mmCIF file of C-alpha atoms in Angstrom:
data_model
loop_
_atom_site.group_PDB
_atom_site.id
_atom_site.type_symbol
_atom_site.label_atom_id
_atom_site.label_comp_id
_atom_site.label_asym_id
_atom_site.label_seq_id
_atom_site.Cartn_x
_atom_site.Cartn_y
_atom_site.Cartn_z
ATOM 1 C CA MET R 285 95.425 23.823 139.624
ATOM 2 C CA THR R 286 94.378 25.832 142.278
ATOM 3 C CA ILE R 287 91.784 28.371 142.832
ATOM 4 C CA THR R 288 94.923 31.104 143.670
ATOM 5 C CA GLN R 289 96.012 30.493 140.248
ATOM 6 C CA LEU R 290 92.652 30.870 138.785
ATOM 7 C CA GLN R 291 92.404 34.352 140.458
ATOM 8 C CA TYR R 292 96.204 35.405 139.182
ATOM 9 C CA ILE R 293 95.317 34.694 135.517
ATOM 10 C CA LEU R 294 91.895 36.547 135.876
ATOM 11 C CA ALA R 295 93.852 39.430 137.309
ATOM 12 C CA VAL R 296 96.350 39.457 134.158
ATOM 13 C CA GLU R 297 93.487 39.419 132.000
ATOM 14 C CA LYS R 298 91.975 42.422 133.865
ATOM 15 C CA HIS R 299 94.946 44.520 133.626
ATOM 16 C CA LEU R 300 96.918 42.869 130.457
ATOM 17 C CA ASN R 301 100.288 43.939 132.741
ATOM 18 C CA PHE R 302 101.887 41.090 134.950
ATOM 19 C CA VAL R 303 103.368 43.817 137.463
ATOM 20 C CA GLU R 304 99.767 45.519 137.662
ATOM 21 C CA ALA R 305 97.958 42.002 137.955
ATOM 22 C CA ALA R 306 100.964 41.201 140.958
ATOM 23 C CA GLU R 307 100.082 44.762 142.776
ATOM 24 C CA ALA R 308 96.309 43.830 142.701
ATOM 25 C CA CYS R 309 96.842 40.711 144.150
ATOM 26 C CA ASN R 310 99.204 42.006 146.734
ATOM 27 C CA ILE R 311 101.895 39.604 145.840
ATOM 28 C CA SER R 312 105.325 39.887 143.849
ATOM 29 C CA GLN R 313 105.293 39.793 140.326
ATOM 30 C CA PRO R 314 107.810 37.039 140.162
ATOM 31 C CA ALA R 315 105.540 34.736 142.448
ATOM 32 C CA LEU R 316 102.639 35.610 140.437
ATOM 33 C CA SER R 317 104.211 34.589 137.157
ATOM 34 C CA MET R 318 105.619 31.412 138.591
ATOM 35 C CA GLN R 319 101.987 30.166 139.564
ATOM 36 C CA ILE R 320 100.994 30.982 136.214
ATOM 37 C CA LYS R 321 103.756 29.154 134.572
ATOM 38 C CA LYS R 322 102.922 26.426 136.734
ATOM 39 C CA LEU R 323 99.448 26.329 135.844
ATOM 40 C CA GLU R 324 100.034 26.611 132.126
ATOM 41 C CA GLU R 325 102.675 23.673 132.336
ATOM 42 C CA HIS R 326 100.233 21.448 134.009
ATOM 43 C CA LEU R 327 97.544 22.274 131.537
ATOM 44 C CA ASN R 328 100.020 22.112 128.751
ATOM 45 C CA VAL R 329 98.971 25.207 126.899
ATOM 46 C CA LYS R 330 100.009 28.886 126.993
ATOM 47 C CA VAL R 331 97.021 31.277 128.662
ATOM 48 C CA PHE R 332 99.148 34.500 127.899
ATOM 49 C CA ASP R 333 101.467 35.551 125.023
ATOM 50 C CA ARG R 334 104.050 37.263 126.742
ATOM 51 C CA SER R 335 105.982 38.318 123.919
ATOM 52 C CA GLN R 336 103.744 41.333 123.406
ATOM 53 C CA SER R 337 103.298 44.798 125.274
ATOM 54 C CA PRO R 338 100.473 44.624 126.634
ATOM 55 C CA VAL R 339 100.298 40.857 126.817
ATOM 56 C CA ILE R 340 97.915 38.956 124.429
ATOM 57 C CA ILE R 341 95.499 36.267 125.681
ATOM 58 C CA THR R 342 95.787 33.058 123.637
ATOM 59 C CA PRO R 343 92.665 31.798 122.179
ATOM 60 C CA VAL R 344 92.688 28.633 124.091
ATOM 61 C CA GLY R 345 93.664 31.211 126.977
ATOM 62 C CA GLN R 346 90.367 33.049 126.717
ATOM 63 C CA LEU R 347 88.521 29.581 126.909
ATOM 64 C CA ILE R 348 90.334 29.225 130.016
ATOM 65 C CA LEU R 349 89.729 32.397 131.384
ATOM 66 C CA ASP R 350 86.031 32.280 130.700
ATOM 67 C CA GLN R 351 85.508 28.871 132.485
ATOM 68 C CA ALA R 352 87.916 30.109 135.528
ATOM 69 C CA LYS R 353 85.390 32.811 135.917
ATOM 70 C CA ILE R 354 82.603 30.465 136.290
ATOM 71 C CA ALA R 355 84.679 28.208 138.530
ATOM 72 C CA LEU R 356 85.455 31.122 140.882
ATOM 73 C CA LYS R 357 81.996 31.966 141.237
ATOM 74 C CA ASP R 358 80.960 28.592 141.985
ATOM 75 C CA PHE R 359 83.474 28.227 144.826
ATOM 76 C CA ASN R 360 82.391 31.560 146.384
ATOM 77 C CA GLN R 361 79.111 30.029 146.418
ATOM 78 C CA ILE R 362 80.267 27.499 149.133
ATOM 79 C CA TYR R 363 81.360 30.381 151.406
ATOM 80 C CA ASN R 364 77.594 32.148 150.773
ATOM 81 C CA LEU R 365 75.977 28.263 151.466
ATOM 82 C CA VAL R 366 77.834 28.350 154.976
ATOM 83 C CA VAL R 367 77.225 31.907 155.880
ATOM 84 C CA ASN R 368 73.575 31.716 154.928
ATOM 85 C CA GLU R 369 73.141 28.502 157.181
ATOM 86 C CA PHE R 370 74.406 29.795 160.293
ATOM 87 C CA ASP R 371 73.598 33.414 160.041
ATOM 88 C CA GLY R 372 72.471 34.783 156.754
ATOM 89 C CA LEU R 373 72.968 38.197 157.805
ATOM 90 C CA GLN R 374 76.593 39.122 158.012
ATOM 91 C CA GLY R 375 79.541 39.437 156.117
ATOM 92 C CA GLU R 376 80.091 41.551 152.799
ATOM 93 C CA ILE R 377 77.498 42.120 150.291
ATOM 94 C CA LYS R 378 78.418 44.210 146.743
ATOM 95 C CA LEU R 379 75.515 45.811 145.337
ATOM 96 C CA GLY R 380 75.096 47.444 141.963
ATOM 97 C CA VAL R 381 72.431 50.256 141.478
ATOM 98 C CA ILE R 382 71.592 52.276 138.339
ATOM 99 C CA PRO R 383 72.400 56.021 138.261
ATOM 100 C CA THR R 384 68.615 57.002 137.739
ATOM 101 C CA ILE R 385 67.497 55.155 140.977
ATOM 102 C CA SER R 386 70.669 55.468 143.161
ATOM 103 C CA PRO R 387 70.609 58.886 144.522
ATOM 104 C CA TYR R 388 66.987 58.858 145.116
ATOM 105 C CA LEU R 389 66.274 55.083 146.740
ATOM 106 C CA LEU R 390 69.603 54.692 148.902
ATOM 107 C CA PRO R 391 68.604 57.751 151.258
ATOM 108 C CA LEU R 392 65.296 56.400 151.700
ATOM 109 C CA PHE R 393 66.412 52.849 153.197
ATOM 110 C CA LEU R 394 70.237 52.657 153.556
ATOM 111 C CA LYS R 395 70.158 54.169 157.290
ATOM 112 C CA ASN R 396 67.515 52.108 158.597
ATOM 113 C CA PHE R 397 68.953 48.775 156.906
ATOM 114 C CA HIS R 398 72.505 49.264 158.513
ATOM 115 C CA GLU R 399 70.551 50.049 162.100
ATOM 116 C CA GLN R 400 68.613 46.692 161.736
ATOM 117 C CA TYR R 401 71.428 44.534 159.917
ATOM 118 C CA PRO R 402 74.689 45.862 161.682
ATOM 119 C CA LEU R 403 76.699 42.723 160.869
ATOM 120 C CA LEU R 404 76.176 43.343 157.070
ATOM 121 C CA GLN R 405 78.932 45.193 155.353
ATOM 122 C CA LEU R 406 77.886 46.595 152.109
ATOM 123 C CA GLN R 407 79.775 47.693 149.131
ATOM 124 C CA ILE R 408 77.872 49.936 146.732
ATOM 125 C CA GLU R 409 78.687 50.761 143.525
ATOM 126 C CA GLU R 410 76.483 53.163 141.004
ATOM 127 C CA LEU R 411 76.766 51.493 137.639
ATOM 128 C CA THR R 412 74.885 51.295 134.165
ATOM 129 C CA THR R 413 72.740 47.974 133.519
ATOM 130 C CA GLU R 414 75.163 46.292 131.349
ATOM 131 C CA LYS R 415 77.975 46.871 134.026
ATOM 132 C CA ILE R 416 75.520 45.200 136.769
ATOM 133 C CA LEU R 417 74.818 42.311 134.647
ATOM 134 C CA GLU R 418 78.266 41.407 134.196
ATOM 135 C CA GLY R 419 78.986 41.820 137.895
ATOM 136 C CA ILE R 420 76.566 39.278 138.757
ATOM 137 C CA GLU R 421 77.598 37.335 135.797
ATOM 138 C CA ASN R 422 81.208 37.030 136.977
ATOM 139 C CA GLY R 423 80.386 36.850 140.937
ATOM 140 C CA LYS R 424 81.841 40.709 141.649
ATOM 141 C CA LEU R 425 78.296 41.577 142.561
ATOM 142 C CA ASP R 426 75.945 39.609 144.861
ATOM 143 C CA LEU R 427 72.491 41.816 143.799
ATOM 144 C CA GLY R 428 71.695 44.675 141.559
ATOM 145 C CA ILE R 429 68.780 47.315 141.805
ATOM 146 C CA LEU R 430 67.646 47.765 138.181
ATOM 147 C CA ALA R 431 64.981 48.305 135.835
ATOM 148 C CA THR R 432 63.280 45.144 134.586
ATOM 149 C CA PRO R 433 62.027 42.869 133.037
ATOM 150 C CA LEU R 434 65.434 41.592 131.420
ATOM 151 C CA GLY R 435 64.597 38.599 130.063
ATOM 152 C CA SER R 436 67.367 36.502 130.967
ATOM 153 C CA THR R 437 67.006 32.669 132.484
ATOM 154 C CA LYS R 438 70.016 32.926 134.392
ATOM 155 C CA LEU R 439 68.610 35.447 136.843
ATOM 156 C CA ARG R 440 65.940 35.978 139.472
ATOM 157 C CA GLU R 441 64.039 39.228 139.490
ATOM 158 C CA ILE R 442 62.357 40.170 142.716
ATOM 159 C CA PRO R 443 60.054 43.519 141.832
ATOM 160 C CA LEU R 444 60.283 46.265 144.425
ATOM 161 C CA PHE R 445 58.179 48.913 143.068
ATOM 162 C CA TYR R 446 56.734 50.648 139.688
ATOM 163 C CA GLU R 447 57.361 54.193 139.242
ATOM 164 C CA GLU R 448 55.764 56.350 136.778
ATOM 165 C CA LEU R 449 57.711 58.474 134.234
ATOM 166 C CA MET R 450 56.360 62.175 133.945
ATOM 167 C CA ALA R 451 57.327 64.904 131.752
ATOM 168 C CA TYR R 452 59.368 67.797 133.086
ATOM 169 C CA VAL R 453 58.556 70.845 130.718
ATOM 170 C CA SER R 454 60.289 74.473 130.553
ATOM 171 C CA PRO R 455 57.603 77.251 131.127
ATOM 172 C CA GLU R 456 58.974 78.362 128.032
ATOM 173 C CA ASN R 457 58.061 74.960 126.119
ATOM 174 C CA GLU R 458 54.457 74.995 124.121
ATOM 175 C CA LEU R 459 53.429 72.041 126.220
ATOM 176 C CA PHE R 460 53.963 73.761 129.725
ATOM 177 C CA GLU R 461 50.344 75.107 128.916
ATOM 178 C CA LYS R 462 48.799 71.847 128.631
ATOM 179 C CA LYS R 463 47.433 69.812 131.904
ATOM 180 C CA TYR R 464 48.408 66.176 130.234
ATOM 181 C CA ILE R 465 50.377 65.535 127.438
ATOM 182 C CA LEU R 466 50.708 62.866 124.649
ATOM 183 C CA SER R 467 54.094 61.242 123.491
ATOM 184 C CA ASN R 468 53.588 62.089 120.101
ATOM 185 C CA GLU R 469 53.296 66.005 121.074
ATOM 186 C CA ILE R 470 56.907 65.904 122.237
ATOM 187 C CA ASP R 471 59.100 67.911 119.915
ATOM 188 C CA LEU R 472 62.472 65.968 119.594
ATOM 189 C CA SER R 473 64.635 69.222 119.082
ATOM 190 C CA SER R 474 63.666 70.206 122.637
ATOM 191 C CA LEU R 475 64.023 67.008 124.315
ATOM 192 C CA TRP R 476 66.894 66.006 126.672
ATOM 193 C CA LEU R 477 68.005 62.526 127.270
ATOM 194 C CA LEU R 478 70.882 60.977 129.445
ATOM 195 C CA GLU R 479 73.872 59.730 127.501
ATOM 196 C CA GLU R 480 73.921 56.348 125.831
ATOM 197 C CA GLY R 481 74.304 53.439 128.250
ATOM 198 C CA HIS R 482 71.337 54.292 130.928
ATOM 199 C CA CYS R 483 68.436 52.220 130.811
ATOM 200 C CA LEU R 484 66.190 55.352 131.299
ATOM 201 C CA ARG R 485 67.302 56.647 128.072
ATOM 202 C CA SER R 486 66.381 53.766 126.096
ATOM 203 C CA GLN R 487 62.911 53.393 128.017
ATOM 204 C CA ILE R 488 62.231 57.070 126.907
ATOM 205 C CA GLU R 489 63.198 56.400 123.378
ATOM 206 C CA ASN R 490 61.037 53.355 123.273
ATOM 207 C CA PHE R 491 58.113 55.113 124.722
ATOM 208 C CA CYS R 492 58.352 58.059 122.602
ATOM 209 C CA GLU R 493 59.354 55.745 119.371
ATOM 210 C CA LEU R 494 62.368 57.705 118.638
ATOM 211 C CA LYS R 495 64.218 54.848 116.784
ATOM 212 C CA GLN R 496 61.396 55.230 114.297
ATOM 213 C CA LYS R 497 61.675 58.903 113.966
ATOM 214 C CA GLN R 498 64.201 60.932 111.751
ATOM 215 C CA ASN R 499 64.731 64.359 113.038
ATOM 216 C CA ILE R 500 67.011 63.455 115.861
ATOM 217 C CA VAL R 501 68.973 66.237 116.796
ATOM 218 C CA SER R 502 72.241 67.380 118.619
ATOM 219 C CA GLN R 503 70.373 67.498 122.045
ATOM 220 C CA LEU R 504 70.287 63.405 121.880
ATOM 221 C CA ASN R 505 73.982 63.479 121.728
ATOM 222 C CA PHE R 506 74.686 65.369 124.875
ATOM 223 C CA LYS R 507 76.661 63.301 127.179
ATOM 224 C CA THR R 508 75.656 63.189 130.938
ATOM 225 C CA GLY R 509 74.716 60.831 133.238
ATOM 226 C CA SER R 510 72.933 63.210 135.758
ATOM 227 C CA LEU R 511 69.271 63.866 135.911
ATOM 228 C CA GLU R 512 69.897 67.056 137.763
ATOM 229 C CA THR R 513 72.123 68.256 134.818
ATOM 230 C CA ILE R 514 69.325 67.333 132.430
ATOM 231 C CA VAL R 515 66.694 69.276 134.690
ATOM 232 C CA LYS R 516 68.860 72.379 134.714
ATOM 233 C CA LEU R 517 69.306 72.220 130.738
ATOM 234 C CA VAL R 518 65.545 71.992 130.230
ATOM 235 C CA ASP R 519 65.223 75.023 132.327
ATOM 236 C CA LYS R 520 67.781 76.774 130.738
ATOM 237 C CA TYR R 521 66.807 76.090 126.910
ATOM 238 C CA LYS R 522 63.021 75.631 127.100
ATOM 239 C CA GLY R 523 63.377 72.150 126.801
ATOM 240 C CA ILE R 524 61.409 68.806 128.084
ATOM 241 C CA THR R 525 62.452 65.614 129.461
ATOM 242 C CA LEU R 526 61.073 62.767 131.266
ATOM 243 C CA LEU R 527 61.811 61.713 135.070
ATOM 244 C CA PRO R 528 61.063 58.863 137.015
ATOM 245 C CA GLU R 529 58.643 59.256 139.929
ATOM 246 C CA LEU R 530 61.127 59.017 142.643
ATOM 247 C CA ALA R 531 63.450 61.578 140.956
ATOM 248 C CA ILE R 532 60.518 63.974 141.117
ATOM 249 C CA LEU R 533 60.029 63.668 144.963
ATOM 250 C CA ASP R 534 63.127 65.787 145.248
ATOM 251 C CA LEU R 535 61.868 68.645 143.007
ATOM 252 C CA ASN R 536 61.213 71.798 145.010
ATOM 253 C CA GLU R 537 57.846 73.681 144.622
ATOM 254 C CA ASP R 538 58.806 75.986 141.711
ATOM 255 C CA GLN R 539 60.025 72.638 139.827
ATOM 256 C CA MET R 540 56.988 70.418 140.725
ATOM 257 C CA CYS R 541 54.912 73.153 138.714
ATOM 258 C CA LYS R 542 56.715 71.989 135.478
ATOM 259 C CA ILE R 543 55.855 68.151 135.966
ATOM 260 C CA ARG R 544 53.338 67.050 133.370
ATOM 261 C CA ARG R 545 51.523 63.586 133.357
ATOM 262 C CA PHE R 546 50.797 61.746 130.253
ATOM 263 C CA GLU R 547 47.323 61.299 129.185
ATOM 264 C CA GLY R 548 45.781 57.874 128.480
ATOM 265 C CA GLU R 549 48.227 54.631 129.333
ATOM 266 C CA LYS R 550 50.741 55.878 131.549
ATOM 267 C CA PRO R 551 54.526 54.936 131.080
ATOM 268 C CA ILE R 552 55.718 53.096 134.105
ATOM 269 C CA ARG R 553 58.789 51.409 134.869
ATOM 270 C CA GLU R 554 59.337 48.268 136.949
ATOM 271 C CA ILE R 555 62.365 48.427 139.679
ATOM 272 C CA SER R 556 63.520 44.844 140.888
ATOM 273 C CA LEU R 557 66.441 43.523 143.033
ATOM 274 C CA VAL R 558 68.276 40.983 140.425
ATOM 275 C CA VAL R 559 70.334 38.252 141.603
ATOM 276 C CA ASP R 560 71.859 35.199 139.946
ATOM 277 C CA LYS R 561 69.363 32.439 139.600
ATOM 278 C CA HIS R 562 71.420 30.200 141.891
ATOM 279 C CA TYR R 563 72.369 33.086 144.592
ATOM 280 C CA PRO R 564 71.916 31.055 147.961
ATOM 281 C CA ARG R 565 71.702 33.940 150.308
ATOM 282 C CA TYR R 566 68.185 33.893 150.637
ATOM 283 C CA ALA R 567 67.902 35.811 153.794
ATOM 284 C CA VAL R 568 69.951 38.779 152.377
ATOM 285 C CA VAL R 569 67.628 38.821 149.537
ATOM 286 C CA GLU R 570 64.653 38.883 151.800
ATOM 287 C CA ALA R 571 66.076 41.639 153.961
ATOM 288 C CA PHE R 572 66.807 43.932 150.980
ATOM 289 C CA LYS R 573 63.246 43.629 149.703
ATOM 290 C CA ASN R 574 61.577 44.250 153.047
ATOM 291 C CA SER R 575 63.854 47.420 153.863
ATOM 292 C CA ILE R 576 63.094 48.894 150.582
ATOM 293 C CA THR R 577 59.492 48.203 150.030
ATOM 294 C CA GLN R 578 58.928 49.427 153.919
ATOM 295 C CA SER R 579 60.891 52.762 152.825
ATOM 296 C CA LEU R 580 59.050 53.936 149.826
ATOM 297 C CA PRO R 581 56.807 56.846 149.839
ATOM 298 C CA VAL R 582 52.943 55.983 150.196
ATOM 299 C CA ASP R 583 52.266 57.137 146.697
ATOM 300 C CA ILE R 584 54.757 54.486 145.096
ATOM 301 C CA LEU R 585 53.236 51.351 143.880
ATOM 302 C CA THR R 586 54.705 48.105 145.084
ATOM 303 C CA GLU R 587 51.945 45.942 143.664
ATOM 304 C CA LYS R 588 52.053 45.577 139.522
ATOM 305 C CA PRO R 589 49.083 47.639 138.559
ATOM 306 C CA GLN R 590 46.306 45.971 136.396
ATOM 307 C CA THR R 591 46.657 48.295 133.309
ATOM 308 C CA ILE R 592 50.197 49.573 132.576
ATOM 309 C CA LEU R 593 52.438 50.213 129.734
ATOM 310 C CA ILE R 594 56.042 48.537 131.173
ATOM 311 C CA ILE R 595 58.745 50.319 129.196
ATOM 312 C CA ASN R 596 62.315 48.619 128.961
#
């Protein structure tokens, strides 16, 4: 049993097709099939049922695939340990960032980061929280930037900053005349949210206690992953939404006049750098942390406030 064979069966699991898996692995389909057959003969089990199209993963095959992911992740850690020992600030780093952070945070620090660490090659993906956690777990991502806390014992969370959520209100909405607003004053029929799967949507739902309220209307089912689209919809349909602090920094003067803070306990979300608990490249983690915190606008808090409402 070899590492290469494990890589091949994981490719077949992903594509459920031997031809596509072979193309992804840059080898011929017969060569890939032969290596998987050797693995199955060595283990005396069938990983895949080839009589079906697409191929079916056998019950014992799924157990083997799950263990293969762990084995490959541990194997890759050996390389990471060597790189970290001799020069932790070179090589490839795969980073996942949630969409409500990516367009606002990356432009702040990425240019200086590349200039300071020219030997690090970054591969950055904009992904939902679920996909980032999945990527870190299976070793396809090194780090993630997302909202925390996550409550996982398998992960290490390094808080970067705390950003307040503020209301963006259309001038035609009745709350526009108020200087400060309360969450229970929001009319759900005028509230616009991102589609399911985005952590910001869940945070707003929790803050406004939407799950406990019955008058959930069509706007809540609108499917978009773009805060910019939500802002335009609010302007067009006398609506309201909640925006994180970094996103507000990109608004123009006219749009800033539509921002309203919440009265009393302010909703704040924690943004952290997240890695596997045993991720060995400490120098890389520290480089990201320092570069990001040093690039933040002065109004963004980098220390946890004493009295806040962390929403997740």
